[in-house]
Amino acid sequence: MTKLSVNINKIATLRNARGGNVPDLLKVATDIQKFGAQGITIHPRPDERHIRYQDARDLKSIVYTEYNIEGNPQHNFIDLVLECKPDQVTLVPDAIGAITSSAGWDTVKNQVYLTEMIQEFQRNGIRTSIFVDPVLEMIEGAKKTGTDRIELYTEAFAHQYDLGNEKGIEPYVASAVLANELGLGINAGHDLSLDNIQFFKQNIPGLLEVSIGHALISEALYLGLDNVVNMYLQKLK
């Protein structure tokens, strides 16, 4: 079964809109785990517009499943991850001020930098994952950095699936096959939803984990958080 890690950035966005502590991020994280999710993901950004750095610290004692912190490995982020020591760090090449992630790493051009970052995190017992596009050259480059896993950036798949083009899965299948051959673990995330997750899961060999936030929280507005978490779990079997 592929694990479900729920990204709770949107809960923090809603909380921050009013300046108080409603909804309570820590309680939501606790409840999501109680509902059956196997992990909690956060993606703090330098402006702290949703997840705050203090949230990352506070969640450390709350998350008893898998704790995954995503972000661009700049100085403050590196310090935060080494302080919190999550189960996994996912390196994402976000530009300053980006609304959301828009591309994977060029693992060839950034190979030396990524290798250094990955070694630092691994020395501290933190599993590493690199956010990558479904391009074979980038998968090969990721292997050379020494990363434990890759996270396939799935926006292109989700867009093509919405258009009715199931062939949009093909680059992801090829990337997964290569990653398996190279001994890389496979995660995936971005624009995955109840509509497309089962098709994606059924076609990607060796899919270990998906990280889902925006769609899951949006779907929960209509269907309820407990219900939606379990709907994903059923589709990921």
PDB file of C-alpha atoms in Angstrom:
ATOM      1  CA  MET A   1       0.000   0.000   0.000  1.00  0.00           C
ATOM      2  CA  THR A   2       1.223   3.489  -0.876  1.00  0.00           C
ATOM      3  CA  LYS A   3       1.436   5.760   2.164  1.00  0.00           C
ATOM      4  CA  LEU A   4      -0.596   8.971   2.377  1.00  0.00           C
ATOM      5  CA  SER A   5       1.163  12.013   3.813  1.00  0.00           C
ATOM      6  CA  VAL A   6      -1.177  14.976   4.231  1.00  0.00           C
ATOM      7  CA  ASN A   7       0.228  18.440   3.578  1.00  0.00           C
ATOM      8  CA  ILE A   8      -1.321  20.811   6.129  1.00  0.00           C
ATOM      9  CA  ASN A   9      -0.143  24.105   4.645  1.00  0.00           C
ATOM     10  CA  LYS A  10      -3.722  25.085   3.770  1.00  0.00           C
ATOM     11  CA  ILE A  11      -4.787  24.663   7.392  1.00  0.00           C
ATOM     12  CA  ALA A  12      -2.078  27.143   8.369  1.00  0.00           C
ATOM     13  CA  THR A  13      -3.207  29.532   5.614  1.00  0.00           C
ATOM     14  CA  LEU A  14      -6.746  29.513   7.001  1.00  0.00           C
ATOM     15  CA  ARG A  15      -5.497  30.045  10.555  1.00  0.00           C
ATOM     16  CA  ASN A  16      -3.251  32.930   9.558  1.00  0.00           C
ATOM     17  CA  ALA A  17      -6.085  34.699   7.740  1.00  0.00           C
ATOM     18  CA  ARG A  18      -7.615  35.686  11.093  1.00  0.00           C
ATOM     19  CA  GLY A  19      -4.471  35.975  13.183  1.00  0.00           C
ATOM     20  CA  GLY A  20      -5.593  33.588  15.915  1.00  0.00           C
ATOM     21  CA  ASN A  21      -5.316  29.853  16.391  1.00  0.00           C
ATOM     22  CA  VAL A  22      -8.446  28.666  14.571  1.00  0.00           C
ATOM     23  CA  PRO A  23      -8.175  26.131  13.108  1.00  0.00           C
ATOM     24  CA  ASP A  24      -5.659  24.670  15.528  1.00  0.00           C
ATOM     25  CA  LEU A  25      -2.877  23.278  13.335  1.00  0.00           C
ATOM     26  CA  LEU A  26      -1.616  20.852  15.963  1.00  0.00           C
ATOM     27  CA  LYS A  27      -5.071  19.420  16.608  1.00  0.00           C
ATOM     28  CA  VAL A  28      -5.695  19.013  12.880  1.00  0.00           C
ATOM     29  CA  ALA A  29      -2.376  17.182  12.495  1.00  0.00           C
ATOM     30  CA  THR A  30      -3.297  14.909  15.404  1.00  0.00           C
ATOM     31  CA  ASP A  31      -6.751  14.224  13.960  1.00  0.00           C
ATOM     32  CA  ILE A  32      -5.432  13.497  10.455  1.00  0.00           C
ATOM     33  CA  GLN A  33      -3.151  10.835  11.900  1.00  0.00           C
ATOM     34  CA  LYS A  34      -6.006   9.469  14.002  1.00  0.00           C
ATOM     35  CA  PHE A  35      -8.124   9.235  10.845  1.00  0.00           C
ATOM     36  CA  GLY A  36      -5.496   6.928   9.318  1.00  0.00           C
ATOM     37  CA  ALA A  37      -3.003   9.041   7.355  1.00  0.00           C
ATOM     38  CA  GLN A  38       0.524   7.674   7.562  1.00  0.00           C
ATOM     39  CA  GLY A  39       2.309  11.013   7.522  1.00  0.00           C
ATOM     40  CA  ILE A  40       2.197  14.784   7.895  1.00  0.00           C
ATOM     41  CA  THR A  41       3.923  17.094   5.408  1.00  0.00           C
ATOM     42  CA  ILE A  42       4.680  20.785   5.809  1.00  0.00           C
ATOM     43  CA  HIS A  43       6.333  23.195   3.397  1.00  0.00           C
ATOM     44  CA  PRO A  44       7.531  26.291   5.268  1.00  0.00           C
ATOM     45  CA  ARG A  45       8.539  29.190   3.063  1.00  0.00           C
ATOM     46  CA  PRO A  46      10.832  32.092   3.950  1.00  0.00           C
ATOM     47  CA  ASP A  47       7.918  34.551   4.349  1.00  0.00           C
ATOM     48  CA  GLU A  48       6.068  32.098   6.655  1.00  0.00           C
ATOM     49  CA  ARG A  49       2.806  32.957   4.905  1.00  0.00           C
ATOM     50  CA  HIS A  50       1.301  29.638   5.904  1.00  0.00           C
ATOM     51  CA  ILE A  51       3.472  27.230   7.924  1.00  0.00           C
ATOM     52  CA  ARG A  52       5.600  29.142  10.400  1.00  0.00           C
ATOM     53  CA  TYR A  53       8.991  27.922  11.503  1.00  0.00           C
ATOM     54  CA  GLN A  54       7.632  27.602  15.034  1.00  0.00           C
ATOM     55  CA  ASP A  55       4.905  25.310  13.676  1.00  0.00           C
ATOM     56  CA  ALA A  56       7.631  22.968  12.440  1.00  0.00           C
ATOM     57  CA  ARG A  57       9.112  22.867  15.925  1.00  0.00           C
ATOM     58  CA  ASP A  58       5.734  22.382  17.625  1.00  0.00           C
ATOM     59  CA  LEU A  59       4.711  19.578  15.265  1.00  0.00           C
ATOM     60  CA  LYS A  60       7.793  17.540  16.148  1.00  0.00           C
ATOM     61  CA  SER A  61       6.156  16.277  19.339  1.00  0.00           C
ATOM     62  CA  ILE A  62       2.737  15.852  17.677  1.00  0.00           C
ATOM     63  CA  VAL A  63       3.604  13.807  14.593  1.00  0.00           C
ATOM     64  CA  TYR A  64       3.916  10.147  15.530  1.00  0.00           C
ATOM     65  CA  THR A  65       3.608   8.817  11.969  1.00  0.00           C
ATOM     66  CA  GLU A  66       6.058  10.118   9.340  1.00  0.00           C
ATOM     67  CA  TYR A  67       7.147  13.739   9.528  1.00  0.00           C
ATOM     68  CA  ASN A  68       8.135  15.241   6.168  1.00  0.00           C
ATOM     69  CA  ILE A  69       9.447  18.797   5.797  1.00  0.00           C
ATOM     70  CA  GLU A  70       9.655  20.198   2.263  1.00  0.00           C
ATOM     71  CA  GLY A  71      11.491  23.274   1.053  1.00  0.00           C
ATOM     72  CA  ASN A  72      14.372  24.941  -0.683  1.00  0.00           C
ATOM     73  CA  PRO A  73      17.566  24.193   1.266  1.00  0.00           C
ATOM     74  CA  GLN A  74      18.546  27.765   2.077  1.00  0.00           C
ATOM     75  CA  HIS A  75      20.315  28.555   5.358  1.00  0.00           C
ATOM     76  CA  ASN A  76      17.258  29.071   7.587  1.00  0.00           C
ATOM     77  CA  PHE A  77      15.549  25.992   6.175  1.00  0.00           C
ATOM     78  CA  ILE A  78      18.626  23.829   6.703  1.00  0.00           C
ATOM     79  CA  ASP A  79      18.909  24.998  10.308  1.00  0.00           C
ATOM     80  CA  LEU A  80      15.218  24.292  10.913  1.00  0.00           C
ATOM     81  CA  VAL A  81      15.395  20.769   9.502  1.00  0.00           C
ATOM     82  CA  LEU A  82      18.513  19.916  11.485  1.00  0.00           C
ATOM     83  CA  GLU A  83      16.812  21.216  14.626  1.00  0.00           C
ATOM     84  CA  CYS A  84      13.543  19.322  14.064  1.00  0.00           C
ATOM     85  CA  LYS A  85      15.087  16.155  12.608  1.00  0.00           C
ATOM     86  CA  PRO A  86      12.012  14.956  10.697  1.00  0.00           C
ATOM     87  CA  ASP A  87      11.836  11.468   9.242  1.00  0.00           C
ATOM     88  CA  GLN A  88      12.229  12.902   5.743  1.00  0.00           C
ATOM     89  CA  VAL A  89      13.303  16.136   4.110  1.00  0.00           C
ATOM     90  CA  THR A  90      12.110  16.830   0.567  1.00  0.00           C
ATOM     91  CA  LEU A  91      14.232  19.327  -1.350  1.00  0.00           C
ATOM     92  CA  VAL A  92      12.178  21.608  -3.615  1.00  0.00           C
ATOM     93  CA  PRO A  93      13.676  24.373  -5.819  1.00  0.00           C
ATOM     94  CA  ASP A  94      11.146  27.067  -4.906  1.00  0.00           C
ATOM     95  CA  ALA A  95      11.826  30.598  -6.024  1.00  0.00           C
ATOM     96  CA  ILE A  96      11.415  33.321  -3.400  1.00  0.00           C
ATOM     97  CA  GLY A  97       7.770  34.412  -3.382  1.00  0.00           C
ATOM     98  CA  ALA A  98       6.517  31.467  -5.440  1.00  0.00           C
ATOM     99  CA  ILE A  99       2.825  30.739  -4.904  1.00  0.00           C
ATOM    100  CA  THR A 100       3.448  27.013  -5.184  1.00  0.00           C
ATOM    101  CA  SER A 101       6.063  24.627  -6.547  1.00  0.00           C
ATOM    102  CA  SER A 102       6.363  24.876 -10.330  1.00  0.00           C
ATOM    103  CA  ALA A 103       9.264  22.643 -11.376  1.00  0.00           C
ATOM    104  CA  GLY A 104      11.605  19.932 -10.236  1.00  0.00           C
ATOM    105  CA  TRP A 105      15.366  20.217  -9.750  1.00  0.00           C
ATOM    106  CA  ASP A 106      17.800  20.181 -12.603  1.00  0.00           C
ATOM    107  CA  THR A 107      19.770  17.411 -10.951  1.00  0.00           C
ATOM    108  CA  VAL A 108      22.587  17.683 -13.500  1.00  0.00           C
ATOM    109  CA  LYS A 109      23.352  21.405 -13.126  1.00  0.00           C
ATOM    110  CA  ASN A 110      22.786  21.311  -9.360  1.00  0.00           C
ATOM    111  CA  GLN A 111      24.447  17.969  -8.696  1.00  0.00           C
ATOM    112  CA  VAL A 112      27.287  19.227  -6.489  1.00  0.00           C
ATOM    113  CA  TYR A 113      24.993  21.460  -4.440  1.00  0.00           C
ATOM    114  CA  LEU A 114      22.360  18.755  -3.970  1.00  0.00           C
ATOM    115  CA  THR A 115      24.994  16.179  -3.054  1.00  0.00           C
ATOM    116  CA  GLU A 116      26.343  18.460  -0.316  1.00  0.00           C
ATOM    117  CA  MET A 117      22.861  19.130   1.077  1.00  0.00           C
ATOM    118  CA  ILE A 118      21.879  15.473   0.998  1.00  0.00           C
ATOM    119  CA  GLN A 119      25.041  14.379   2.765  1.00  0.00           C
ATOM    120  CA  GLU A 120      24.426  16.923   5.525  1.00  0.00           C
ATOM    121  CA  PHE A 121      20.889  15.686   6.155  1.00  0.00           C
ATOM    122  CA  GLN A 122      21.827  12.020   5.924  1.00  0.00           C
ATOM    123  CA  ARG A 123      24.638  12.538   8.438  1.00  0.00           C
ATOM    124  CA  ASN A 124      21.899  13.626  10.818  1.00  0.00           C
ATOM    125  CA  GLY A 125      19.776  10.534  10.205  1.00  0.00           C
ATOM    126  CA  ILE A 126      17.214  12.239   7.973  1.00  0.00           C
ATOM    127  CA  ARG A 127      15.963  10.445   4.847  1.00  0.00           C
ATOM    128  CA  THR A 128      16.239  12.635   1.748  1.00  0.00           C
ATOM    129  CA  SER A 129      14.019  13.080  -1.289  1.00  0.00           C
ATOM    130  CA  ILE A 130      14.463  15.347  -4.330  1.00  0.00           C
ATOM    131  CA  PHE A 131      11.537  16.931  -6.187  1.00  0.00           C
ATOM    132  CA  VAL A 132      12.006  16.080  -9.885  1.00  0.00           C
ATOM    133  CA  ASP A 133      10.209  16.268 -13.211  1.00  0.00           C
ATOM    134  CA  PRO A 134       9.505  12.949 -14.974  1.00  0.00           C
ATOM    135  CA  VAL A 135      12.593  13.204 -17.174  1.00  0.00           C
ATOM    136  CA  LEU A 136      14.958  10.255 -17.341  1.00  0.00           C
ATOM    137  CA  GLU A 137      18.072  12.432 -17.321  1.00  0.00           C
ATOM    138  CA  MET A 138      16.867  14.070 -14.094  1.00  0.00           C
ATOM    139  CA  ILE A 139      16.242  10.665 -12.498  1.00  0.00           C
ATOM    140  CA  GLU A 140      19.768   9.571 -13.398  1.00  0.00           C
ATOM    141  CA  GLY A 141      21.125  12.844 -12.035  1.00  0.00           C
ATOM    142  CA  ALA A 142      19.219  12.325  -8.794  1.00  0.00           C
ATOM    143  CA  LYS A 143      20.844   8.934  -8.331  1.00  0.00           C
ATOM    144  CA  LYS A 144      24.286  10.531  -8.570  1.00  0.00           C
ATOM    145  CA  THR A 145      23.501  12.921  -5.700  1.00  0.00           C
ATOM    146  CA  GLY A 146      23.097  10.016  -3.287  1.00  0.00           C
ATOM    147  CA  THR A 147      19.485  10.828  -2.426  1.00  0.00           C
ATOM    148  CA  ASP A 148      17.338   8.128  -0.866  1.00  0.00           C
ATOM    149  CA  ARG A 149      14.207   8.976  -2.845  1.00  0.00           C
ATOM    150  CA  ILE A 150      12.754  11.179  -5.536  1.00  0.00           C
ATOM    151  CA  GLU A 151       9.374  12.906  -5.486  1.00  0.00           C
ATOM    152  CA  LEU A 152       7.796  13.007  -8.930  1.00  0.00           C
ATOM    153  CA  TYR A 153       6.254  16.403  -9.699  1.00  0.00           C
ATOM    154  CA  THR A 154       2.786  15.410 -10.898  1.00  0.00           C
ATOM    155  CA  GLU A 155       1.196  18.665 -12.111  1.00  0.00           C
ATOM    156  CA  ALA A 156       1.620  17.735 -15.797  1.00  0.00           C
ATOM    157  CA  PHE A 157       0.012  14.341 -15.223  1.00  0.00           C
ATOM    158  CA  ALA A 158      -2.949  15.884 -13.381  1.00  0.00           C
ATOM    159  CA  HIS A 159      -3.502  18.441 -16.140  1.00  0.00           C
ATOM    160  CA  GLN A 160      -3.450  15.837 -18.899  1.00  0.00           C
ATOM    161  CA  TYR A 161      -5.711  13.516 -16.912  1.00  0.00           C
ATOM    162  CA  ASP A 162      -8.259  16.320 -16.522  1.00  0.00           C
ATOM    163  CA  LEU A 163      -8.202  16.691 -20.323  1.00  0.00           C
ATOM    164  CA  GLY A 164      -8.951  12.985 -20.718  1.00  0.00           C
ATOM    165  CA  ASN A 165      -5.450  12.129 -21.898  1.00  0.00           C
ATOM    166  CA  GLU A 166      -4.418   9.026 -19.984  1.00  0.00           C
ATOM    167  CA  LYS A 167      -1.170   8.855 -21.959  1.00  0.00           C
ATOM    168  CA  GLY A 168       0.050  11.710 -19.789  1.00  0.00           C
ATOM    169  CA  ILE A 169       1.054   9.019 -17.289  1.00  0.00           C
ATOM    170  CA  GLU A 170       3.681   7.549 -19.637  1.00  0.00           C
ATOM    171  CA  PRO A 171       6.671   9.747 -18.659  1.00  0.00           C
ATOM    172  CA  TYR A 172       5.932   8.963 -15.015  1.00  0.00           C
ATOM    173  CA  VAL A 173       5.825   5.230 -15.647  1.00  0.00           C
ATOM    174  CA  ALA A 174       9.161   5.372 -17.482  1.00  0.00           C
ATOM    175  CA  SER A 175      10.673   7.476 -14.686  1.00  0.00           C
ATOM    176  CA  ALA A 176       9.415   5.073 -12.026  1.00  0.00           C
ATOM    177  CA  VAL A 177      10.800   2.047 -13.870  1.00  0.00           C
ATOM    178  CA  LEU A 178      14.215   3.721 -14.095  1.00  0.00           C
ATOM    179  CA  ALA A 179      14.101   4.836 -10.444  1.00  0.00           C
ATOM    180  CA  ASN A 180      13.332   1.277  -9.377  1.00  0.00           C
ATOM    181  CA  GLU A 181      16.238  -0.015 -11.457  1.00  0.00           C
ATOM    182  CA  LEU A 182      18.547   2.545  -9.834  1.00  0.00           C
ATOM    183  CA  GLY A 183      17.376   1.708  -6.319  1.00  0.00           C
ATOM    184  CA  LEU A 184      15.673   5.048  -5.670  1.00  0.00           C
ATOM    185  CA  GLY A 185      12.507   5.178  -3.582  1.00  0.00           C
ATOM    186  CA  ILE A 186       9.559   6.902  -5.282  1.00  0.00           C
ATOM    187  CA  ASN A 187       7.275   9.545  -3.788  1.00  0.00           C
ATOM    188  CA  ALA A 188       4.886  11.790  -5.723  1.00  0.00           C
ATOM    189  CA  GLY A 189       2.955  14.986  -5.237  1.00  0.00           C
ATOM    190  CA  HIS A 190       1.299  18.097  -6.667  1.00  0.00           C
ATOM    191  CA  ASP A 191      -2.284  18.338  -7.937  1.00  0.00           C
ATOM    192  CA  LEU A 192      -3.071  14.733  -7.062  1.00  0.00           C
ATOM    193  CA  SER A 193      -6.724  14.388  -6.067  1.00  0.00           C
ATOM    194  CA  LEU A 194      -9.521  11.890  -5.453  1.00  0.00           C
ATOM    195  CA  ASP A 195     -10.243  12.020  -9.184  1.00  0.00           C
ATOM    196  CA  ASN A 196      -6.785  10.961 -10.385  1.00  0.00           C
ATOM    197  CA  ILE A 197      -4.988   9.287  -7.485  1.00  0.00           C
ATOM    198  CA  GLN A 198      -6.169   5.730  -8.110  1.00  0.00           C
ATOM    199  CA  PHE A 199      -5.173   5.785 -11.787  1.00  0.00           C
ATOM    200  CA  PHE A 200      -1.769   7.198 -10.857  1.00  0.00           C
ATOM    201  CA  LYS A 201      -1.197   4.635  -8.110  1.00  0.00           C
ATOM    202  CA  GLN A 202      -2.195   1.708 -10.343  1.00  0.00           C
ATOM    203  CA  ASN A 203       0.273   2.710 -13.046  1.00  0.00           C
ATOM    204  CA  ILE A 204       3.354   3.698 -11.068  1.00  0.00           C
ATOM    205  CA  PRO A 205       5.445   0.686  -9.989  1.00  0.00           C
ATOM    206  CA  GLY A 206       6.994   0.976  -6.555  1.00  0.00           C
ATOM    207  CA  LEU A 207       5.125   4.116  -5.464  1.00  0.00           C
ATOM    208  CA  LEU A 208       5.957   4.442  -1.762  1.00  0.00           C
ATOM    209  CA  GLU A 209       4.257   7.670  -0.735  1.00  0.00           C
ATOM    210  CA  VAL A 210       2.103  10.532  -1.987  1.00  0.00           C
ATOM    211  CA  SER A 211       1.965  13.975  -0.409  1.00  0.00           C
ATOM    212  CA  ILE A 212      -1.404  15.681  -0.907  1.00  0.00           C
ATOM    213  CA  GLY A 213      -2.581  18.983   0.493  1.00  0.00           C
ATOM    214  CA  HIS A 214      -4.534  21.477  -1.603  1.00  0.00           C
ATOM    215  CA  ALA A 215      -6.945  19.007  -3.197  1.00  0.00           C
ATOM    216  CA  LEU A 216      -7.464  16.968  -0.033  1.00  0.00           C
ATOM    217  CA  ILE A 217      -8.285  19.981   2.132  1.00  0.00           C
ATOM    218  CA  SER A 218     -10.547  21.404  -0.587  1.00  0.00           C
ATOM    219  CA  GLU A 219     -12.391  18.094  -0.930  1.00  0.00           C
ATOM    220  CA  ALA A 220     -12.765  17.938   2.849  1.00  0.00           C
ATOM    221  CA  LEU A 221     -14.835  21.147   2.780  1.00  0.00           C
ATOM    222  CA  TYR A 222     -17.581  19.129   1.098  1.00  0.00           C
ATOM    223  CA  LEU A 223     -16.960  15.602   2.332  1.00  0.00           C
ATOM    224  CA  GLY A 224     -15.341  15.967   5.750  1.00  0.00           C
ATOM    225  CA  LEU A 225     -11.706  15.469   6.701  1.00  0.00           C
ATOM    226  CA  ASP A 226     -12.056  12.011   8.242  1.00  0.00           C
ATOM    227  CA  ASN A 227     -14.047  10.781   5.248  1.00  0.00           C
ATOM    228  CA  VAL A 228     -11.643  12.210   2.665  1.00  0.00           C
ATOM    229  CA  VAL A 229      -8.528  10.795   4.352  1.00  0.00           C
ATOM    230  CA  ASN A 230     -10.104   7.332   4.301  1.00  0.00           C
ATOM    231  CA  MET A 231     -11.254   7.739   0.690  1.00  0.00           C
ATOM    232  CA  TYR A 232      -7.622   8.340  -0.277  1.00  0.00           C
ATOM    233  CA  LEU A 233      -6.470   5.380   1.770  1.00  0.00           C
ATOM    234  CA  GLN A 234      -8.906   3.127  -0.078  1.00  0.00           C
ATOM    235  CA  LYS A 235      -7.710   4.345  -3.472  1.00  0.00           C
ATOM    236  CA  LEU A 236      -4.068   3.852  -2.509  1.00  0.00           C
ATOM    237  CA  LYS A 237      -4.420   0.179  -1.587  1.00  0.00           C
TER     238      LYS A 237
END
